JSON list of C-alpha atoms and ligand atoms in Angstrom, two decimals:
[
{"chain": "N", "resi": 1, "resn": "MET", "atom": "CA", "xyz": [-100.66, 139.27, -216.68]},
{"chain": "N", "resi": 2, "resn": "PRO", "atom": "CA", "xyz": [-97.70, 137.03, -215.84]},
{"chain": "N", "resi": 3, "resn": "LEU", "atom": "CA", "xyz": [-93.93, 138.60, -215.42]},
{"chain": "N", "resi": 4, "resn": "ARG", "atom": "CA", "xyz": [-92.48, 137.43, -218.67]},
{"chain": "N", "resi": 5, "resn": "GLU", "atom": "CA", "xyz": [-88.45, 136.23, -218.04]},
{"chain": "N", "resi": 6, "resn": "ILE", "atom": "CA", "xyz": [-85.75, 139.14, -218.88]},
{"chain": "N", "resi": 7, "resn": "ILE", "atom": "CA", "xyz": [-82.93, 136.89, -221.42]},
{"chain": "N", "resi": 8, "resn": "THR", "atom": "CA", "xyz": [-79.62, 137.63, -220.56]},
{"chain": "N", "resi": 9, "resn": "ILE", "atom": "CA", "xyz": [-76.16, 137.62, -223.09]},
{"chain": "N", "resi": 10, "resn": "PRO", "atom": "CA", "xyz": [-75.65, 135.25, -224.31]},
{"chain": "N", "resi": 11, "resn": "HIS", "atom": "CA", "xyz": [-78.98, 134.53, -226.09]},
{"chain": "N", "resi": 12, "resn": "GLU", "atom": "CA", "xyz": [-78.94, 134.88, -230.14]},
{"chain": "N", "resi": 13, "resn": "THR", "atom": "CA", "xyz": [-82.53, 136.73, -230.07]},
{"chain": "N", "resi": 14, "resn": "LEU", "atom": "CA", "xyz": [-80.70, 139.79, -227.77]},
{"chain": "N", "resi": 15, "resn": "ASN", "atom": "CA", "xyz": [-78.39, 139.74, -231.54]},
{"chain": "N", "resi": 16, "resn": "ARG", "atom": "CA", "xyz": [-80.95, 139.75, -233.75]},
{"chain": "N", "resi": 17, "resn": "LYS", "atom": "CA", "xyz": [-82.93, 142.26, -235.82]},
{"chain": "N", "resi": 18, "resn": "THR", "atom": "CA", "xyz": [-86.41, 141.95, -235.04]},
{"chain": "N", "resi": 19, "resn": "ARG", "atom": "CA", "xyz": [-89.68, 142.37, -237.48]},
{"chain": "N", "resi": 20, "resn": "PRO", "atom": "CA", "xyz": [-92.07, 144.89, -237.56]},
{"chain": "N", "resi": 21, "resn": "VAL", "atom": "CA", "xyz": [-95.20, 144.85, -234.99]},
{"chain": "N", "resi": 22, "resn": "THR", "atom": "CA", "xyz": [-98.10, 144.39, -238.32]},
{"chain": "N", "resi": 23, "resn": "LYS", "atom": "CA", "xyz": [-101.14, 143.21, -235.83]},
{"chain": "N", "resi": 24, "resn": "ILE", "atom": "CA", "xyz": [-102.32, 145.31, -233.12]},
{"chain": "N", "resi": 25, "resn": "ASP", "atom": "CA", "xyz": [-104.74, 142.84, -231.59]},
{"chain": "N", "resi": 26, "resn": "ALA", "atom": "CA", "xyz": [-105.35, 141.36, -227.86]},
{"chain": "N", "resi": 27, "resn": "ASP", "atom": "CA", "xyz": [-102.60, 138.97, -228.30]},
{"chain": "N", "resi": 28, "resn": "LEU", "atom": "CA", "xyz": [-100.13, 142.42, -228.31]},
{"chain": "N", "resi": 29, "resn": "GLN", "atom": "CA", "xyz": [-101.96, 144.49, -225.67]},
{"chain": "N", "resi": 30, "resn": "ARG", "atom": "CA", "xyz": [-100.70, 140.83, -223.59]},
{"chain": "N", "resi": 31, "resn": "LEU", "atom": "CA", "xyz": [-97.56, 141.46, -224.39]},
{"chain": "N", "resi": 32, "resn": "ILE", "atom": "CA", "xyz": [-97.21, 145.56, -223.47]},
{"chain": "N", "resi": 33, "resn": "ASP", "atom": "CA", "xyz": [-99.02, 144.69, -220.36]},
{"chain": "N", "resi": 34, "resn": "ASP", "atom": "CA", "xyz": [-96.74, 141.67, -219.60]},
{"chain": "N", "resi": 35, "resn": "MET", "atom": "CA", "xyz": [-93.78, 144.19, -220.62]},
{"chain": "N", "resi": 36, "resn": "VAL", "atom": "CA", "xyz": [-94.70, 147.16, -218.59]},
{"chain": "N", "resi": 37, "resn": "GLU", "atom": "CA", "xyz": [-95.37, 144.63, -215.53]},
{"chain": "N", "resi": 38, "resn": "THR", "atom": "CA", "xyz": [-91.56, 142.86, -216.28]},
{"chain": "N", "resi": 39, "resn": "MET", "atom": "CA", "xyz": [-89.89, 146.49, -216.59]},
{"chain": "N", "resi": 40, "resn": "ARG", "atom": "CA", "xyz": [-91.79, 147.72, -213.45]},
{"chain": "N", "resi": 41, "resn": "ASP", "atom": "CA", "xyz": [-90.53, 144.43, -211.62]},
{"chain": "N", "resi": 42, "resn": "ALA", "atom": "CA", "xyz": [-87.11, 144.26, -212.75]},
{"chain": "N", "resi": 43, "resn": "PRO", "atom": "CA", "xyz": [-87.03, 147.20, -211.64]},
{"chain": "N", "resi": 44, "resn": "GLY", "atom": "CA", "xyz": [-85.97, 149.47, -215.66]},
{"chain": "N", "resi": 45, "resn": "VAL", "atom": "CA", "xyz": [-86.43, 152.13, -216.62]},
{"chain": "N", "resi": 46, "resn": "GLY", "atom": "CA", "xyz": [-87.08, 150.87, -220.40]},
{"chain": "N", "resi": 47, "resn": "LEU", "atom": "CA", "xyz": [-87.70, 147.15, -222.21]},
{"chain": "N", "resi": 48, "resn": "ALA", "atom": "CA", "xyz": [-87.56, 146.12, -225.17]},
{"chain": "N", "resi": 49, "resn": "ALA", "atom": "CA", "xyz": [-89.12, 143.14, -226.64]},
{"chain": "N", "resi": 50, "resn": "PRO", "atom": "CA", "xyz": [-86.33, 140.81, -227.75]},
{"chain": "N", "resi": 51, "resn": "GLN", "atom": "CA", "xyz": [-85.53, 141.19, -223.75]},
{"chain": "N", "resi": 52, "resn": "ILE", "atom": "CA", "xyz": [-87.80, 138.90, -223.34]},
{"chain": "N", "resi": 53, "resn": "ASN", "atom": "CA", "xyz": [-87.45, 136.70, -226.16]},
{"chain": "N", "resi": 54, "resn": "VAL", "atom": "CA", "xyz": [-90.27, 138.14, -228.65]},
{"chain": "N", "resi": 55, "resn": "PRO", "atom": "CA", "xyz": [-88.62, 139.49, -231.62]},
{"chain": "N", "resi": 56, "resn": "LEU", "atom": "CA", "xyz": [-91.00, 142.16, -232.56]},
{"chain": "N", "resi": 57, "resn": "SER", "atom": "CA", "xyz": [-90.10, 146.09, -232.78]},
{"chain": "N", "resi": 58, "resn": "LEU", "atom": "CA", "xyz": [-91.57, 146.40, -229.60]},
{"chain": "N", "resi": 59, "resn": "ILE", "atom": "CA", "xyz": [-90.54, 148.85, -226.47]},
{"chain": "N", "resi": 60, "resn": "VAL", "atom": "CA", "xyz": [-91.79, 150.16, -223.47]},
{"chain": "N", "resi": 61, "resn": "VAL", "atom": "CA", "xyz": [-90.39, 153.09, -221.49]},
{"chain": "N", "resi": 62, "resn": "GLU", "atom": "CA", "xyz": [-91.23, 155.02, -217.65]},
{"chain": "N", "resi": 63, "resn": "PHE", "atom": "CA", "xyz": [-89.17, 157.78, -216.91]},
{"chain": "N", "resi": 64, "resn": "GLY", "atom": "CA", "xyz": [-89.95, 160.57, -214.74]},
{"chain": "N", "resi": 65, "resn": "ASP", "atom": "CA", "xyz": [-87.92, 163.89, -215.34]},
{"chain": "N", "resi": 66, "resn": "GLU", "atom": "CA", "xyz": [-83.92, 164.01, -214.41]},
{"chain": "N", "resi": 67, "resn": "GLU", "atom": "CA", "xyz": [-84.33, 167.64, -213.28]},
{"chain": "N", "resi": 68, "resn": "ASP", "atom": "CA", "xyz": [-87.46, 167.05, -210.73]},
{"chain": "N", "resi": 69, "resn": "GLU", "atom": "CA", "xyz": [-87.29, 163.36, -208.45]},
{"chain": "N", "resi": 70, "resn": "ASP", "atom": "CA", "xyz": [-91.60, 164.18, -207.79]},
{"chain": "N", "resi": 71, "resn": "ALA", "atom": "CA", "xyz": [-92.21, 164.70, -211.40]},
{"chain": "N", "resi": 72, "resn": "PRO", "atom": "CA", "xyz": [-94.61, 162.14, -212.58]},
{"chain": "N", "resi": 73, "resn": "LYS", "atom": "CA", "xyz": [-93.41, 159.22, -214.45]},
{"chain": "N", "resi": 74, "resn": "LYS", "atom": "CA", "xyz": [-94.64, 159.35, -218.01]},
{"chain": "N", "resi": 75, "resn": "LEU", "atom": "CA", "xyz": [-94.85, 155.50, -219.72]},
{"chain": "N", "resi": 76, "resn": "TYR", "atom": "CA", "xyz": [-94.00, 155.03, -223.26]},
{"chain": "N", "resi": 77, "resn": "THR", "atom": "CA", "xyz": [-94.97, 152.63, -225.51]},
{"chain": "N", "resi": 78, "resn": "LEU", "atom": "CA", "xyz": [-94.39, 152.59, -229.21]},
{"chain": "N", "resi": 79, "resn": "LEU", "atom": "CA", "xyz": [-94.73, 150.23, -231.95]},
{"chain": "N", "resi": 80, "resn": "ASN", "atom": "CA", "xyz": [-91.80, 150.35, -234.97]},
{"chain": "N", "resi": 81, "resn": "PRO", "atom": "CA", "xyz": [-89.95, 153.27, -233.29]},
{"chain": "N", "resi": 82, "resn": "GLU", "atom": "CA", "xyz": [-86.86, 154.97, -235.36]},
{"chain": "N", "resi": 83, "resn": "ILE", "atom": "CA", "xyz": [-84.92, 157.87, -234.55]},
{"chain": "N", "resi": 84, "resn": "THR", "atom": "CA", "xyz": [-85.13, 160.39, -236.59]},
{"chain": "N", "resi": 85, "resn": "ARG", "atom": "CA", "xyz": [-83.48, 163.78, -235.97]},
{"chain": "N", "resi": 86, "resn": "PRO", "atom": "CA", "xyz": [-80.63, 163.23, -234.08]},
{"chain": "N", "resi": 87, "resn": "SER", "atom": "CA", "xyz": [-78.13, 165.97, -233.11]},
{"chain": "N", "resi": 88, "resn": "THR", "atom": "CA", "xyz": [-74.97, 165.75, -233.93]},
{"chain": "N", "resi": 89, "resn": "GLU", "atom": "CA", "xyz": [-74.03, 167.15, -230.11]},
{"chain": "N", "resi": 90, "resn": "MET", "atom": "CA", "xyz": [-72.99, 163.72, -228.62]},
{"chain": "N", "resi": 91, "resn": "VAL", "atom": "CA", "xyz": [-72.98, 162.81, -224.87]},
{"chain": "N", "resi": 92, "resn": "THR", "atom": "CA", "xyz": [-70.74, 160.27, -223.10]},
{"chain": "N", "resi": 93, "resn": "GLY", "atom": "CA", "xyz": [-73.03, 158.54, -220.58]},
{"chain": "N", "resi": 94, "resn": "MET", "atom": "CA", "xyz": [-73.07, 154.80, -218.18]},
{"chain": "N", "resi": 95, "resn": "GLU", "atom": "CA", "xyz": [-75.29, 152.88, -219.13]},
{"chain": "N", "resi": 96, "resn": "GLY", "atom": "CA", "xyz": [-76.97, 149.10, -217.55]},
{"chain": "N", "resi": 97, "resn": "CYS", "atom": "CA", "xyz": [-79.08, 146.82, -219.57]},
{"chain": "N", "resi": 98, "resn": "LEU", "atom": "CA", "xyz": [-81.29, 144.23, -217.62]},
{"chain": "N", "resi": 99, "resn": "SER", "atom": "CA", "xyz": [-80.01, 141.77, -220.43]},
{"chain": "N", "resi": 100, "resn": "ILE", "atom": "CA", "xyz": [-76.25, 142.32, -219.58]},
{"chain": "N", "resi": 101, "resn": "PRO", "atom": "CA", "xyz": [-76.52, 141.93, -215.25]},
{"chain": "N", "resi": 102, "resn": "GLY", "atom": "CA", "xyz": [-73.05, 142.14, -212.99]},
{"chain": "N", "resi": 103, "resn": "PHE", "atom": "CA", "xyz": [-72.14, 145.42, -216.14]},
{"chain": "N", "resi": 104, "resn": "VAL", "atom": "CA", "xyz": [-72.13, 148.65, -217.12]},
{"chain": "N", "resi": 105, "resn": "ALA", "atom": "CA", "xyz": [-70.70, 150.43, -219.87]},
{"chain": "N", "resi": 106, "resn": "ASP", "atom": "CA", "xyz": [-70.19, 154.01, -221.25]},
{"chain": "N", "resi": 107, "resn": "VAL", "atom": "CA", "xyz": [-71.91, 154.80, -224.33]},
{"chain": "N", "resi": 108, "resn": "GLU", "atom": "CA", "xyz": [-71.44, 158.09, -226.74]},
{"chain": "N", "resi": 109, "resn": "ARG", "atom": "CA", "xyz": [-75.11, 158.78, -227.59]},
{"chain": "N", "resi": 110, "resn": "HIS", "atom": "CA", "xyz": [-77.19, 161.93, -229.71]},
{"chain": "N", "resi": 111, "resn": "GLN", "atom": "CA", "xyz": [-77.89, 164.49, -226.58]},
{"chain": "N", "resi": 112, "resn": "SER", "atom": "CA", "xyz": [-81.71, 164.73, -228.36]},
{"chain": "N", "resi": 113, "resn": "VAL", "atom": "CA", "xyz": [-83.03, 162.58, -230.51]},
{"chain": "N", "resi": 114, "resn": "THR", "atom": "CA", "xyz": [-86.98, 162.79, -232.36]},
{"chain": "N", "resi": 115, "resn": "VAL", "atom": "CA", "xyz": [-88.42, 159.35, -232.09]},
{"chain": "N", "resi": 116, "resn": "LYS", "atom": "CA", "xyz": [-91.42, 158.57, -234.28]},
{"chain": "N", "resi": 117, "resn": "ALA", "atom": "CA", "xyz": [-93.38, 155.15, -233.26]},
{"chain": "N", "resi": 118, "resn": "LEU", "atom": "CA", "xyz": [-96.79, 153.81, -233.31]},
{"chain": "N", "resi": 119, "resn": "ASN", "atom": "CA", "xyz": [-98.55, 154.07, -230.27]},
{"chain": "N", "resi": 120, "resn": "ARG", "atom": "CA", "xyz": [-100.64, 151.10, -228.68]},
{"chain": "N", "resi": 121, "resn": "HIS", "atom": "CA", "xyz": [-103.27, 151.64, -230.38]},
{"chain": "N", "resi": 122, "resn": "GLY", "atom": "CA", "xyz": [-101.48, 152.21, -234.00]},
{"chain": "N", "resi": 123, "resn": "GLN", "atom": "CA", "xyz": [-101.35, 155.57, -234.17]},
{"chain": "N", "resi": 124, "resn": "PRO", "atom": "CA", "xyz": [-98.18, 157.35, -235.14]},
{"chain": "N", "resi": 125, "resn": "VAL", "atom": "CA", "xyz": [-96.32, 159.49, -232.57]},
{"chain": "N", "resi": 126, "resn": "LYS", "atom": "CA", "xyz": [-93.45, 161.56, -232.15]},
{"chain": "N", "resi": 127, "resn": "ILE", "atom": "CA", "xyz": [-91.51, 162.93, -229.27]},
{"chain": "N", "resi": 128, "resn": "LYS", "atom": "CA", "xyz": [-88.82, 164.71, -229.19]},
{"chain": "N", "resi": 129, "resn": "ALA", "atom": "CA", "xyz": [-86.59, 163.79, -226.26]},
{"chain": "N", "resi": 130, "resn": "SER", "atom": "CA", "xyz": [-83.29, 164.84, -224.77]},
{"chain": "N", "resi": 131, "resn": "GLY", "atom": "CA", "xyz": [-80.88, 163.92, -221.95]},
{"chain": "N", "resi": 132, "resn": "TRP", "atom": "CA", "xyz": [-81.38, 160.80, -220.03]},
{"chain": "N", "resi": 133, "resn": "LEU", "atom": "CA", "xyz": [-84.69, 159.71, -221.67]},
{"chain": "N", "resi": 134, "resn": "ALA", "atom": "CA", "xyz": [-82.85, 160.38, -225.39]},
{"chain": "N", "resi": 135, "resn": "ARG", "atom": "CA", "xyz": [-80.40, 158.26, -224.12]},
{"chain": "N", "resi": 136, "resn": "ILE", "atom": "CA", "xyz": [-83.73, 155.91, -223.14]},
{"chain": "N", "resi": 137, "resn": "PHE", "atom": "CA", "xyz": [-85.25, 155.59, -226.35]},
{"chain": "N", "resi": 138, "resn": "GLN", "atom": "CA", "xyz": [-81.46, 155.15, -228.12]},
{"chain": "N", "resi": 139, "resn": "HIS", "atom": "CA", "xyz": [-80.52, 151.99, -225.63]},
{"chain": "N", "resi": 140, "resn": "GLU", "atom": "CA", "xyz": [-83.81, 150.30, -226.25]},
{"chain": "N", "resi": 141, "resn": "ILE", "atom": "CA", "xyz": [-84.29, 150.99, -230.04]},
{"chain": "N", "resi": 142, "resn": "ASP", "atom": "CA", "xyz": [-80.62, 149.91, -230.47]},
{"chain": "N", "resi": 143, "resn": "HIS", "atom": "CA", "xyz": [-82.38, 146.43, -229.17]},
{"chain": "N", "resi": 144, "resn": "VAL", "atom": "CA", "xyz": [-84.92, 146.12, -231.46]},
{"chain": "N", "resi": 145, "resn": "ASN", "atom": "CA", "xyz": [-81.87, 146.56, -233.90]},
{"chain": "N", "resi": 146, "resn": "GLY", "atom": "CA", "xyz": [-80.00, 143.64, -232.22]},
{"chain": "N", "resi": 147, "resn": "ILE", "atom": "CA", "xyz": [-77.78, 146.06, -230.84]},
{"chain": "N", "resi": 148, "resn": "LEU", "atom": "CA", "xyz": [-76.38, 145.53, -227.34]},
{"chain": "N", "resi": 149, "resn": "MET", "atom": "CA", "xyz": [-74.89, 148.74, -225.12]},
{"chain": "N", "resi": 150, "resn": "THR", "atom": "CA", "xyz": [-71.69, 146.25, -225.29]},
{"chain": "N", "resi": 151, "resn": "ASP", "atom": "CA", "xyz": [-71.15, 146.04, -228.85]},
{"chain": "N", "resi": 152, "resn": "ILE", "atom": "CA", "xyz": [-71.03, 150.01, -228.95]},
{"chain": "N", "resi": 153, "resn": "ALA", "atom": "CA", "xyz": [-69.22, 150.92, -225.72]},
{"chain": "N", "resi": 154, "resn": "THR", "atom": "CA", "xyz": [-66.32, 153.00, -225.46]},
{"chain": "N", "resi": 155, "resn": "LYS", "atom": "CA", "xyz": [-65.68, 151.07, -221.89]},
{"chain": "N", "resi": 156, "resn": "ILE", "atom": "CA", "xyz": [-67.13, 148.40, -220.15]},
{"chain": "N", "resi": 157, "resn": "PHE", "atom": "CA", "xyz": [-66.69, 148.26, -216.49]},
{"chain": "N", "resi": 158, "resn": "ARG", "atom": "CA", "xyz": [-67.78, 145.11, -213.82]},
{"chain": "N", "resi": 159, "resn": "LEU", "atom": "CA", "xyz": [-69.75, 146.45, -211.21]},
{"chain": "N", "resi": 160, "resn": "GLU", "atom": "CA", "xyz": [-67.88, 144.35, -208.88]},
{"chain": "N", "resi": 161, "resn": "ASP", "atom": "CA", "xyz": [-64.39, 145.96, -209.46]},
{"chain": "N", "resi": 162, "resn": "MET", "atom": "CA", "xyz": [-66.09, 149.83, -209.02]},
{"chain": "N", "resi": 163, "resn": "GLU", "atom": "CA", "xyz": [-66.10, 151.45, -205.95]},
{"chain": "N", "resi": 164, "resn": "ASP", "atom": "CA", "xyz": [-69.87, 151.87, -204.50]},
{"chain": "N", "resi": 165, "resn": "ASP", "atom": "CA", "xyz": [-69.75, 155.66, -204.88]},
{"chain": "N", "resi": 166, "resn": "ASP", "atom": "CA", "xyz": [-68.98, 154.83, -208.56]},
{"chain": "N", "resi": 167, "resn": "GLN", "atom": "CA", "xyz": [-72.03, 152.44, -209.70]},
{"chain": "N", "resi": 168, "resn": "PRO", "atom": "CA", "xyz": [-75.42, 153.99, -210.87]},
{"chain": "N", "resi": 169, "resn": "ASP", "atom": "CA", "xyz": [-78.23, 153.79, -209.02]},
{"chain": "N", "resi": 170, "resn": "ALA", "atom": "CA", "xyz": [-80.44, 150.26, -209.04]},
{"chain": "N", "resi": 171, "resn": "GLY", "atom": "CA", "xyz": [-83.31, 150.78, -211.00]},
{"chain": "N", "resi": 172, "resn": "GLU", "atom": "CA", "xyz": [-82.00, 152.75, -213.76]},
{"chain": "N", "resi": 173, "resn": "ASP", "atom": "CA", "xyz": [-81.33, 149.52, -216.11]},
{"chain": "N", "resi": 174, "resn": "LEU", "atom": "CA", "xyz": [-82.10, 149.51, -219.76]},
{"chain": "O", "resi": 1, "resn": "LIG", "atom": "NI1", "xyz": [-80.61, 147.28, -222.40]}
]
């Protein structure tokens, strides 16, 4: 399973809406495995197919529990993901993006969302998420719609201008 190169801005694939996944075959399974490996290697907590220059509506997310550091991580592979039932409550938080190295951004997100998608076998799934996990899903689903955190940020920070204490933890990029 080879690692794929993560593309960074400016790259036109990152600003384009992707096409839906329609064929669930061995090539797709290989692509998914490569994405998981690439996300873990980065390291990151989420990766969308356009970030490896594949214009498909496909994301992988791996996250544990924000309250419990020792909780096992859960891997989500979602084809054609869509946000449904976004909360009216919004929260602002700081995000990093593997495709925008050297920057972080304050982004306003729904506090909770339901994500409707297909799993890697093509079966429909519905996931309720809140807090940081909801933020990761919203960030990755934006990627498949050609939207970057810097397009919707309320504030963008250059990492080298930040005090070490204010920088987000490594490995939390999306
Ligand atoms: Ni990102």
